[in-house]
Coordinates of C-alpha atoms in Angstrom, one line a residue:
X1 CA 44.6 -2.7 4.9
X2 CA 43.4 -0.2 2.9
X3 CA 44.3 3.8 3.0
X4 CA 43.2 5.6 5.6
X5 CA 41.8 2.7 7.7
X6 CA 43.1 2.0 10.9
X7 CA 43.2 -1.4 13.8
X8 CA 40.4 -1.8 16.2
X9 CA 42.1 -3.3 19.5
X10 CA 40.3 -6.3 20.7
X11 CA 39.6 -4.0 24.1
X12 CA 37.7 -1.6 21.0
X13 CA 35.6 -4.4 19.4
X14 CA 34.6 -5.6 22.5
X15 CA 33.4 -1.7 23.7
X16 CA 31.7 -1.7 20.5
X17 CA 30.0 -4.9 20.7
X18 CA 28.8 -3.9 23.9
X19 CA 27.7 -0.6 23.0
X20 CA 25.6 -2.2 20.6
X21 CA 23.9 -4.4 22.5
X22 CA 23.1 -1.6 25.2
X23 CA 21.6 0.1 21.6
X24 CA 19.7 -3.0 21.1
X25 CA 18.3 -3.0 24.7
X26 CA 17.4 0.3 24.6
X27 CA 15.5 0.5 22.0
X28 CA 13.5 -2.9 22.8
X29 CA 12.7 -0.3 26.1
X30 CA 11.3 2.0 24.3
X31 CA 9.5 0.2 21.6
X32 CA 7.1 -1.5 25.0
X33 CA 7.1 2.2 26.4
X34 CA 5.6 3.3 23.6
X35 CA 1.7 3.8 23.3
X36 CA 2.4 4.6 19.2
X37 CA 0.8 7.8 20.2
X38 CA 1.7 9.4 16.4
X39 CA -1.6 7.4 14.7
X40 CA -4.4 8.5 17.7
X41 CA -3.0 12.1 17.7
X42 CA -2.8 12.7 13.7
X43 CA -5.7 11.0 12.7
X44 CA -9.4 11.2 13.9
X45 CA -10.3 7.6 13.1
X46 CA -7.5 6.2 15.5
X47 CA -8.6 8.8 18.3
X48 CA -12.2 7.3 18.3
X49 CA -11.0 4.1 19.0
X50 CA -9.1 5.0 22.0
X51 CA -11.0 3.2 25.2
X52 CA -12.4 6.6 27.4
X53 CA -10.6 5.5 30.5
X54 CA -8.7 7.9 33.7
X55 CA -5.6 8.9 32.2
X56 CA -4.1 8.5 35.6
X57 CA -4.0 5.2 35.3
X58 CA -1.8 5.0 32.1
X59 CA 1.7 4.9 32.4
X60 CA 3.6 7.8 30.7
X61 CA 4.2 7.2 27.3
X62 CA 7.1 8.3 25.0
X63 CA 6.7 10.2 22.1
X64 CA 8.2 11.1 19.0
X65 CA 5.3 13.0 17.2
X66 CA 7.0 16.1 16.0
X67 CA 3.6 17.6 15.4
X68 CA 3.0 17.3 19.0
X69 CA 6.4 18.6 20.1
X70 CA 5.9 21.8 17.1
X71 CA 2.1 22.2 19.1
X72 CA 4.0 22.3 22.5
X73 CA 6.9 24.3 21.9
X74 CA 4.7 27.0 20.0
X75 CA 1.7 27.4 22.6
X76 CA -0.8 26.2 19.8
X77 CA -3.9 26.0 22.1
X78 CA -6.0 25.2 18.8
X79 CA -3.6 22.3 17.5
X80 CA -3.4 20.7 21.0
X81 CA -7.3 21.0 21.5
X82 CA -7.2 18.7 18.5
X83 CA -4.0 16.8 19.4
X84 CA -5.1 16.4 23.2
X85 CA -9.1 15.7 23.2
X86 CA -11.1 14.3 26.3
X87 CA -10.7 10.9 26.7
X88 CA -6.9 11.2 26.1
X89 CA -3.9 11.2 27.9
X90 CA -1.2 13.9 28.5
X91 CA 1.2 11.8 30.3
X92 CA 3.6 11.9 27.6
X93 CA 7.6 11.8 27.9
X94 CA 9.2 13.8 25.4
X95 CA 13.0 13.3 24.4
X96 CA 14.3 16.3 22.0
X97 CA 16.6 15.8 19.4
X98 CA 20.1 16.8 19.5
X99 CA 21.7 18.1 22.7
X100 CA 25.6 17.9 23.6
X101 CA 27.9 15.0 23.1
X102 CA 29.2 13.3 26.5
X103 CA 30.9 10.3 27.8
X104 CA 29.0 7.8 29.4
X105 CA 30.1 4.7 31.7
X106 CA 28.9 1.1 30.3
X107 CA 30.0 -1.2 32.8
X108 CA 33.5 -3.0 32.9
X109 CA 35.0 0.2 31.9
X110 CA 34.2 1.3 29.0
X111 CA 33.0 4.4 28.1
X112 CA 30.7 5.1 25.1
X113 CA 29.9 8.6 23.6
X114 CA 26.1 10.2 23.5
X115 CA 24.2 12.5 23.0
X116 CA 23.2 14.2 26.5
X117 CA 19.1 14.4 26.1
X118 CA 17.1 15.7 29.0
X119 CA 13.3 14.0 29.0
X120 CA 10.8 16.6 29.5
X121 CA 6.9 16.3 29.4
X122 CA 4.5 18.8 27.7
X123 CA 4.0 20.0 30.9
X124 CA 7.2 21.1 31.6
X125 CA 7.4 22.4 28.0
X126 CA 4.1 24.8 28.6
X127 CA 5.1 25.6 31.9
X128 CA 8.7 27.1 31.3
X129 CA 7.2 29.1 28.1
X130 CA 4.2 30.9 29.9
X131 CA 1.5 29.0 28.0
X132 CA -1.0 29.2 30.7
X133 CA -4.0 28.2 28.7
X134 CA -2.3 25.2 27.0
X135 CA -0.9 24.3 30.6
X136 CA -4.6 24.8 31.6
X137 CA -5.8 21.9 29.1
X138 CA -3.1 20.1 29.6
X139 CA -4.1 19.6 33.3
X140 CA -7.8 19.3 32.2
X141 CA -6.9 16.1 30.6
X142 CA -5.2 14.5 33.6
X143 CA -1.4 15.1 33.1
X144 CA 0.5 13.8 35.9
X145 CA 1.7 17.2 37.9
X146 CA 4.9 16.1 39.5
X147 CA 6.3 13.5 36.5
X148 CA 10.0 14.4 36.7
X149 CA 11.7 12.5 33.9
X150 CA 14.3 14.6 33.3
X151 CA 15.1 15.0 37.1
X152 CA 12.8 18.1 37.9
X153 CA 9.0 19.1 38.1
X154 CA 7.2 21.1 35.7
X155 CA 6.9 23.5 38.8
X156 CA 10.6 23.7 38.9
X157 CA 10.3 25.0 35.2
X158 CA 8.0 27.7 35.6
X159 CA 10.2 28.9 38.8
X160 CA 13.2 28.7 36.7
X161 CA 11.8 30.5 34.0
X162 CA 9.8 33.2 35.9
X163 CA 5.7 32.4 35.3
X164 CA 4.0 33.2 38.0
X165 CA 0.4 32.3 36.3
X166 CA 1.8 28.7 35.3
X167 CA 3.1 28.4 38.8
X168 CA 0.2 29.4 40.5
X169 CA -1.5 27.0 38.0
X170 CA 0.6 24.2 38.8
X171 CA 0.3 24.6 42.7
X172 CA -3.9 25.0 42.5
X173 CA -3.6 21.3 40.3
X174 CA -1.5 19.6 43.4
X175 CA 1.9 20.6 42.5
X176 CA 4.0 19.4 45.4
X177 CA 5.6 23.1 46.2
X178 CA 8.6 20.8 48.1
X179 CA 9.5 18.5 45.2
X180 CA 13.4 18.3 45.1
X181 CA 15.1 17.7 41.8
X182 CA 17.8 15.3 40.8
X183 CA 20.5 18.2 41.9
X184 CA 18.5 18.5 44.9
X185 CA 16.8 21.9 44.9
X186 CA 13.4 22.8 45.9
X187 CA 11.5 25.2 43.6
X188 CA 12.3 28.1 46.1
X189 CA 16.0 27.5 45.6
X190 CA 15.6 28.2 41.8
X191 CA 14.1 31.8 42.5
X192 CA 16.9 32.9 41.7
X193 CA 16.1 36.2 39.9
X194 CA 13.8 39.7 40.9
X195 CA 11.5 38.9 38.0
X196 CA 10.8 35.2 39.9
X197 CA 9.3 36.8 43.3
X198 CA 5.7 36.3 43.1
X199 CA 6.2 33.0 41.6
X200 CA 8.0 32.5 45.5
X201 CA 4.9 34.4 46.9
X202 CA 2.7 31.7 45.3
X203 CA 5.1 28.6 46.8
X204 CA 4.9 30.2 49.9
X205 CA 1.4 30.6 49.9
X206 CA 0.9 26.9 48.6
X207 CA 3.4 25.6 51.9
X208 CA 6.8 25.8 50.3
X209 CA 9.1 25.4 53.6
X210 CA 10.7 28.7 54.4
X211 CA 13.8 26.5 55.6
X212 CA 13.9 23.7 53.2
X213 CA 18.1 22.8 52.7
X214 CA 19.0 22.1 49.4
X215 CA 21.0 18.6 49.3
X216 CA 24.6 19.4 48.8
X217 CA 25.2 23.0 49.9
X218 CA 22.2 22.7 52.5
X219 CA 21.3 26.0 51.8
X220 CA 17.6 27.7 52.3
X221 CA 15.7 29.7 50.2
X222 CA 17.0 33.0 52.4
X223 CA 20.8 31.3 51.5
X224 CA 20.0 32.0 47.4
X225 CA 18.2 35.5 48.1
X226 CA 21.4 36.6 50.1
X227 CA 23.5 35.2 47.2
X228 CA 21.8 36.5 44.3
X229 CA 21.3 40.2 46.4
X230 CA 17.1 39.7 46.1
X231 CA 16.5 42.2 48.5
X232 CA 12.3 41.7 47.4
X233 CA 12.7 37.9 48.4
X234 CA 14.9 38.4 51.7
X235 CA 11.9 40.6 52.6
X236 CA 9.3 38.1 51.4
X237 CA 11.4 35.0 53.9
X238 CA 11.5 37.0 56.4
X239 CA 8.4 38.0 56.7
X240 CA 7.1 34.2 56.7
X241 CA 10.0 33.4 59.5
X242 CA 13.2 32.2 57.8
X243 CA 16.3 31.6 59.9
X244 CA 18.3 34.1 59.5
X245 CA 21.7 32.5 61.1
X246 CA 21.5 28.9 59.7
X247 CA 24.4 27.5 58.4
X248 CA 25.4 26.1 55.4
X249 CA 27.6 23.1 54.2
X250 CA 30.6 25.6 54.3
X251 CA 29.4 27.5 57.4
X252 CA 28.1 30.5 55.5
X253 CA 24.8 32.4 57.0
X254 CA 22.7 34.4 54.8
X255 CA 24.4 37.4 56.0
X256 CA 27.9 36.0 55.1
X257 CA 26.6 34.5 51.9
X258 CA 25.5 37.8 50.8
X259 CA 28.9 39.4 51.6
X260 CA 30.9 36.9 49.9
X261 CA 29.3 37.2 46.2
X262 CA 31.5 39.0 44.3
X263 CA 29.6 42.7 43.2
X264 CA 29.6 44.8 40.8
X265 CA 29.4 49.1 41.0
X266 CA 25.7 48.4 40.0
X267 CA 25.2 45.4 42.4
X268 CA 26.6 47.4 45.7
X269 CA 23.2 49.2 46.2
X270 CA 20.9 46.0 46.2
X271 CA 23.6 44.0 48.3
X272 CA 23.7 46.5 50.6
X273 CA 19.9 46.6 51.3
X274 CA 20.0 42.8 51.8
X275 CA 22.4 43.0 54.7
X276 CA 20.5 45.6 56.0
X277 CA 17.2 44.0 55.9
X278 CA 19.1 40.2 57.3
X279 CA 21.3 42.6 60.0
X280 CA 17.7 44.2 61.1
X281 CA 16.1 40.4 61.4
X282 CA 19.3 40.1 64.0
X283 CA 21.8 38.3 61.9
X284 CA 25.4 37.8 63.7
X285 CA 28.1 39.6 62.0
X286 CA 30.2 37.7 63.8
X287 CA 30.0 34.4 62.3
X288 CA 32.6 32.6 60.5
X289 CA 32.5 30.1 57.6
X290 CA 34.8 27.0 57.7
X291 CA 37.4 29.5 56.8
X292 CA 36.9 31.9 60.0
X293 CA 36.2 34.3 57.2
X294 CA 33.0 36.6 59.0
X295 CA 31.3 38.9 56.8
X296 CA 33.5 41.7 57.4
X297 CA 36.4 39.7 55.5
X298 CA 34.1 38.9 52.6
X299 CA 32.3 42.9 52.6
X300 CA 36.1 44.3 52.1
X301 CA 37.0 41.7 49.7
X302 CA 34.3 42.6 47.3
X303 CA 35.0 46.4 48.6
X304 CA 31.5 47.1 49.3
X305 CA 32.2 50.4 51.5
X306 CA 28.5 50.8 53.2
X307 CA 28.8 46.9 54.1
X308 CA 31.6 47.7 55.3
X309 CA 30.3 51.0 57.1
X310 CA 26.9 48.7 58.5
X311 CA 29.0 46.2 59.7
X312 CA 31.2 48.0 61.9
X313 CA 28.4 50.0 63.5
X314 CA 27.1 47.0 64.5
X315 CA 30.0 45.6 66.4
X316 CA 32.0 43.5 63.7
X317 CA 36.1 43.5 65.0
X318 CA 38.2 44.9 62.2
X319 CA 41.3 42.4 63.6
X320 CA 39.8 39.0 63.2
X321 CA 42.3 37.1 61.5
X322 CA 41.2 34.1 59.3
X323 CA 42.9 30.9 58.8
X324 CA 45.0 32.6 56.4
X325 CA 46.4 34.4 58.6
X326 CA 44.9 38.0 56.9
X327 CA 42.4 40.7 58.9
X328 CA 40.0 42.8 56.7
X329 CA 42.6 45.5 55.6
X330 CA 44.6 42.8 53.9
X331 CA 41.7 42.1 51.7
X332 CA 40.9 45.2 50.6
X333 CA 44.3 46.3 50.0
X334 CA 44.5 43.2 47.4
X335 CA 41.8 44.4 45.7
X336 CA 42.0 48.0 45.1
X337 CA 43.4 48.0 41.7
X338 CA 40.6 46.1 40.5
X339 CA 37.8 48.3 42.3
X340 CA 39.0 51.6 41.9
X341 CA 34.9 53.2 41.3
X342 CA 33.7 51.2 44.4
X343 CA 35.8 54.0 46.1
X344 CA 38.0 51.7 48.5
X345 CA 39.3 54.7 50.4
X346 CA 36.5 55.1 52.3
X347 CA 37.2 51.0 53.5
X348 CA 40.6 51.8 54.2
X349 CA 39.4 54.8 56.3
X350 CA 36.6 53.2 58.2
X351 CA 38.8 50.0 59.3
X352 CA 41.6 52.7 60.4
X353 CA 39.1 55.0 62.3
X354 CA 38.2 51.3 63.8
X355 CA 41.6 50.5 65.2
X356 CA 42.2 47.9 62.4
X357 CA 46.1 47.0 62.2
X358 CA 48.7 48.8 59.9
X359 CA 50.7 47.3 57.4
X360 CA 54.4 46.5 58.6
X361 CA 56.1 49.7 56.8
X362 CA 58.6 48.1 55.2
X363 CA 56.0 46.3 53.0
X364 CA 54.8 50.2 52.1
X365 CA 56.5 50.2 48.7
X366 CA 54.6 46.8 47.6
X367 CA 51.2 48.4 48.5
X368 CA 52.1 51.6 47.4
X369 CA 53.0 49.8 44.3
X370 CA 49.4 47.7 44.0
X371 CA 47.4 50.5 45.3
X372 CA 48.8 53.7 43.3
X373 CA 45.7 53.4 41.2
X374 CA 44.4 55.2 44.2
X375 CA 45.6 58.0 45.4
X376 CA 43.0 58.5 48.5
X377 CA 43.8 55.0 49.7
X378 CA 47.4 56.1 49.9
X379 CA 46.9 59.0 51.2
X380 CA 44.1 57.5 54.0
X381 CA 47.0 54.9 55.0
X382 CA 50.1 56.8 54.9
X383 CA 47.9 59.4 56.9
X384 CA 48.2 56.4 59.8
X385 CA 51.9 56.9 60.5
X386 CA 53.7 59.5 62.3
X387 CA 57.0 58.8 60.9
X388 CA 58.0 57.3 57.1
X389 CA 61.0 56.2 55.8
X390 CA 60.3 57.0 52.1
X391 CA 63.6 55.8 49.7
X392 CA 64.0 55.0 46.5
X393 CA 62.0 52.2 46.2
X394 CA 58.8 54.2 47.0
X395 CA 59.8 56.3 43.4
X396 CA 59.9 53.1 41.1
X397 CA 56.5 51.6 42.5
X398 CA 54.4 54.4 40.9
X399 CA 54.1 54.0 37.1
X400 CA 54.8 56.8 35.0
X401 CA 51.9 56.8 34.1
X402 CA 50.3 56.9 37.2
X403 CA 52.3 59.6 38.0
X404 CA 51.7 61.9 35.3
X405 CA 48.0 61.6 36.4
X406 CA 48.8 62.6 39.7
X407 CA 51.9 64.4 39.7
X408 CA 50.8 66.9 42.9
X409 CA 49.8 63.9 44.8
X410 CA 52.9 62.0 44.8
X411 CA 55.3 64.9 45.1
X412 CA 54.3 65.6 47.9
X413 CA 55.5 62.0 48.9
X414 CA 58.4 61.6 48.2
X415 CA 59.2 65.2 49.5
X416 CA 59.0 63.6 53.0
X417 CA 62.4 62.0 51.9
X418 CA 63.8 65.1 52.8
X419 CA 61.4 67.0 55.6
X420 CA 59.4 65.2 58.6
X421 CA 56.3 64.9 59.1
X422 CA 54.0 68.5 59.9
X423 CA 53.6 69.1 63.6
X424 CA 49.7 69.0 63.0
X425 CA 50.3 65.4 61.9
X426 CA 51.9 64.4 64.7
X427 CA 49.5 65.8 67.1
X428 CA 47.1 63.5 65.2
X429 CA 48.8 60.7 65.1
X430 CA 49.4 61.4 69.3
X431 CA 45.8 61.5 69.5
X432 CA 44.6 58.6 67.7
X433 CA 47.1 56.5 69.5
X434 CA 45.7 57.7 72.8
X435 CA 42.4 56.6 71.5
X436 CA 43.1 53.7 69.9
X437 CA 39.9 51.9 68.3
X438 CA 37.7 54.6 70.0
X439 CA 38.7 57.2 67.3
X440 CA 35.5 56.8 65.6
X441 CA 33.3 56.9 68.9
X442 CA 35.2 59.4 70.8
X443 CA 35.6 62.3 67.6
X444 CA 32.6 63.4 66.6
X445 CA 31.5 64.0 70.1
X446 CA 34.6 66.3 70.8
X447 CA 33.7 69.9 71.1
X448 CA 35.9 71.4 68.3
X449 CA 35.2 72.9 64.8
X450 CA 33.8 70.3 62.1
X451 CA 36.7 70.5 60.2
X452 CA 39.0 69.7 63.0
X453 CA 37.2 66.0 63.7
X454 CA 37.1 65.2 59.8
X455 CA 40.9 65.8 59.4
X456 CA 41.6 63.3 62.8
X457 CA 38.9 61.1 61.3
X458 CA 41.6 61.1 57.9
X459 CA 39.6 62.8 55.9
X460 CA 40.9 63.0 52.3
X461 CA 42.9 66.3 51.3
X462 CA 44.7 65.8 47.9
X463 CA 48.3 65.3 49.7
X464 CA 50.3 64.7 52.6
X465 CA 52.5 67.4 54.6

């Protein structure tokens, strides 16, 4: 055996054998698919001979014609008058080169490795680019609107890719606005973006259903706008009647979908105006998912604080516990750390004001430790208690570093070590007992001086005395 050569197993000859044959097989396929579409397109003398016959009635054919593909992929409206002229089709399957390697099953188990190609037609390829004119020729000569070879429509393309003009196109030639692709979205489920909105104007004017599900997550069209915060599109389906508490696969409405997304500080605006717009339509904000997570759970989990402020206004209980076992606070006292600028504070506060549950004050130093980051959310839930056993342990949870950035602050902590609590605390803390979740009802209609309410709504003061 020569150097650097290794054994083949009899269980890898046979896989090879096999894998050859399956070559073999495949391209006998081909070679009968083929219309050898390479000598008509190139050449003038070949394209006279074609038979003038409805290109509807020819098969799609495969080709390889990289003059074609170069005409397609570059909008050349010129090259594809000459490429594409009457009396020709434009059913033609198109297989680029290259792609990504991936294992395929060949029966008996074996497994072969190949390139992953996706078929596309020159309808698809015009479409997704925005060539409306070569699009425009393209259906002039007869091109089959909904061939999916690669598993979705050449209206799923221009949705994907945000061409409303191709779209509209596609929907005036008989694009079926309901197609579902091989993952089993509709093209309103891949409007996915703000830049894609009148291509779902044009769907919807062309009969798209409002409600279609997709296949797995059974999610509508208002499902994706809630996800991807669209507040344009929420408006748009709701407008043209979408179900605003349907359910998903997991249980999630729209309203619930939108909470759950995680956001960033430049996302909380739009997300915000979503639930506001699906919470005007009458959305529940009760609802749970499979996970009796409602939308308040999911809201303070990605600390979105006027979520969190809308919700509660409009009824949503502060001491649902999920399966878990964990209420609203306990998820946005997880997170703090990580979303110091979406100002978690005023979460804190709001569940507080709404008679949300405390944490168990031994377990203080552990929060205090995960939450130091943020010296208002200490301050908002220390500001709960009437009495605090501050030790030791309450020192070595704030960094030093922390500390130096907030010296005042957390001096004025672990000074209760040695004093109690102010009398003016206490008489707050007597008060909001009294009124237990009513706090934020009963305050601001009390007849006393503004800053009075604020400071027994735990209003934020720099320290605790």
């Amino acid at each position: 055996m020569s150097r650097g050569s290794f054994v083949f197993t009899p269980m890898a000859l046979r896989s090879f054998e096999l894998d050859e044959d399956m070559l073999q097989t495949h391209k006998y396929k081909r070679q009968m698919a083929s219309h050898q579409l390479s000598s008509y397109m190139c050449k003038k003398e070949a394209r006279d001979r074609v038979l003038l016959r409805s290109s509807s009635a020819l098969p799609p054919a495969m080709c390889h014609d990289l003059v074609v593909q170069n005409a397609l992929y570059t909008g050349d409206l010129e090259a594809m008058r000459q490429l594409f002229p009457r009396g020709s089709t434009a059913n033609l399957i198109i297989e680029p080169q290259g792609g990504d390697m991936h294992w395929v099953a060949r029966g008996e188990g074996l497994w072969s490795l190949t390139y992953e190609q996706e078929l596309t037609t020159p309808l698809h390829i015009t479409a997704g680019r925005g060539f409306t004119d070569c699009l425009k020729l393209l259906l002039q000569r007869g091109a089959n609107v909904d061939l999916a070879p690669g598993g979705t429509t050449a209206l799923h393309e221009s949705c994907e890719n945000c061409q409303p003009e191709c779209t509209k196109l596609l929907l005036i030639h008989g694009a079926n606005a309901n197609a579902v692709s091989e993952d089993g979205l509709m093209p309103l489920h891949i409007c996915t973006t703000s830049e894609s909105l009148e291509c779902a104007k044009h769907l919807l004017q062309y009969g798209a259903a409002i409600n279609g599900r997709s296949v797995e997550e059974e999610n509508t069209p208002l499902h994706v706008a809630a996800r991807y915060g669209l507040s344009d599109h929420t408006e748009l389906y709701l407008r043209y009647g979408a179900a605003v508490d349907r359910q998903n696969e997991e249980g999630l409405t729209p309203l619930n979908a939108a909470c759950s997304q995680p956001q960033e500080e430049q996302d909380l605006k739009r997300y915000f105006q979503v639930v506001q717009m699906l919470r005007g339509a009458g959305a529940d904000v009760h609802t749970m998912d499979h996970d009796k997570r409602t939308p308040l759970h999911m809201a303070c989990k990605h600390a979105n604080p006027d979520i969190v402020d809308l919700l509660l206004a409009n009824g949503a209980c502060v001491n649902d516990m999920d399966y878990g076992g964990e209420a609203p606070m306990h998820n946005i006292l997880k997170v703090v750390c990580y979303k110091i600028s979406h100002q978690p504070e005023r979460i804190v506060r709001a569940l507080l004001n709404h008679g949300s549950i405390r944490v168990w004050p031994g377990a203080l130093p552990l929060v205090l430790k995960h939450c130091c980051q943020s010296p208002r959310t200490i301050e908002v839930l220390l500001n709960a208690y009437s009495r605090l056993k501050v030790t030791d342990a309450w020192n070595e949870s704030v960094s030093t570093e922390v500390l130096k950035g907030h010296k005042d602050f957390y001096e004025s902590i672990f000074s209760l070590a040695l004093a109690p609590r102010s009398l003016q605390h206490l008489a707050r803390c007597r008060l909001r007992s009294f009124l237990e979740g009513r706090v934020h009802k009963v305050v601001p209609k009390l007849d006393l001086p503004t800053f009075i309410k604020n400071y027994l709504l735990l209003e934020y003061r720099g320290y605790l005395h």
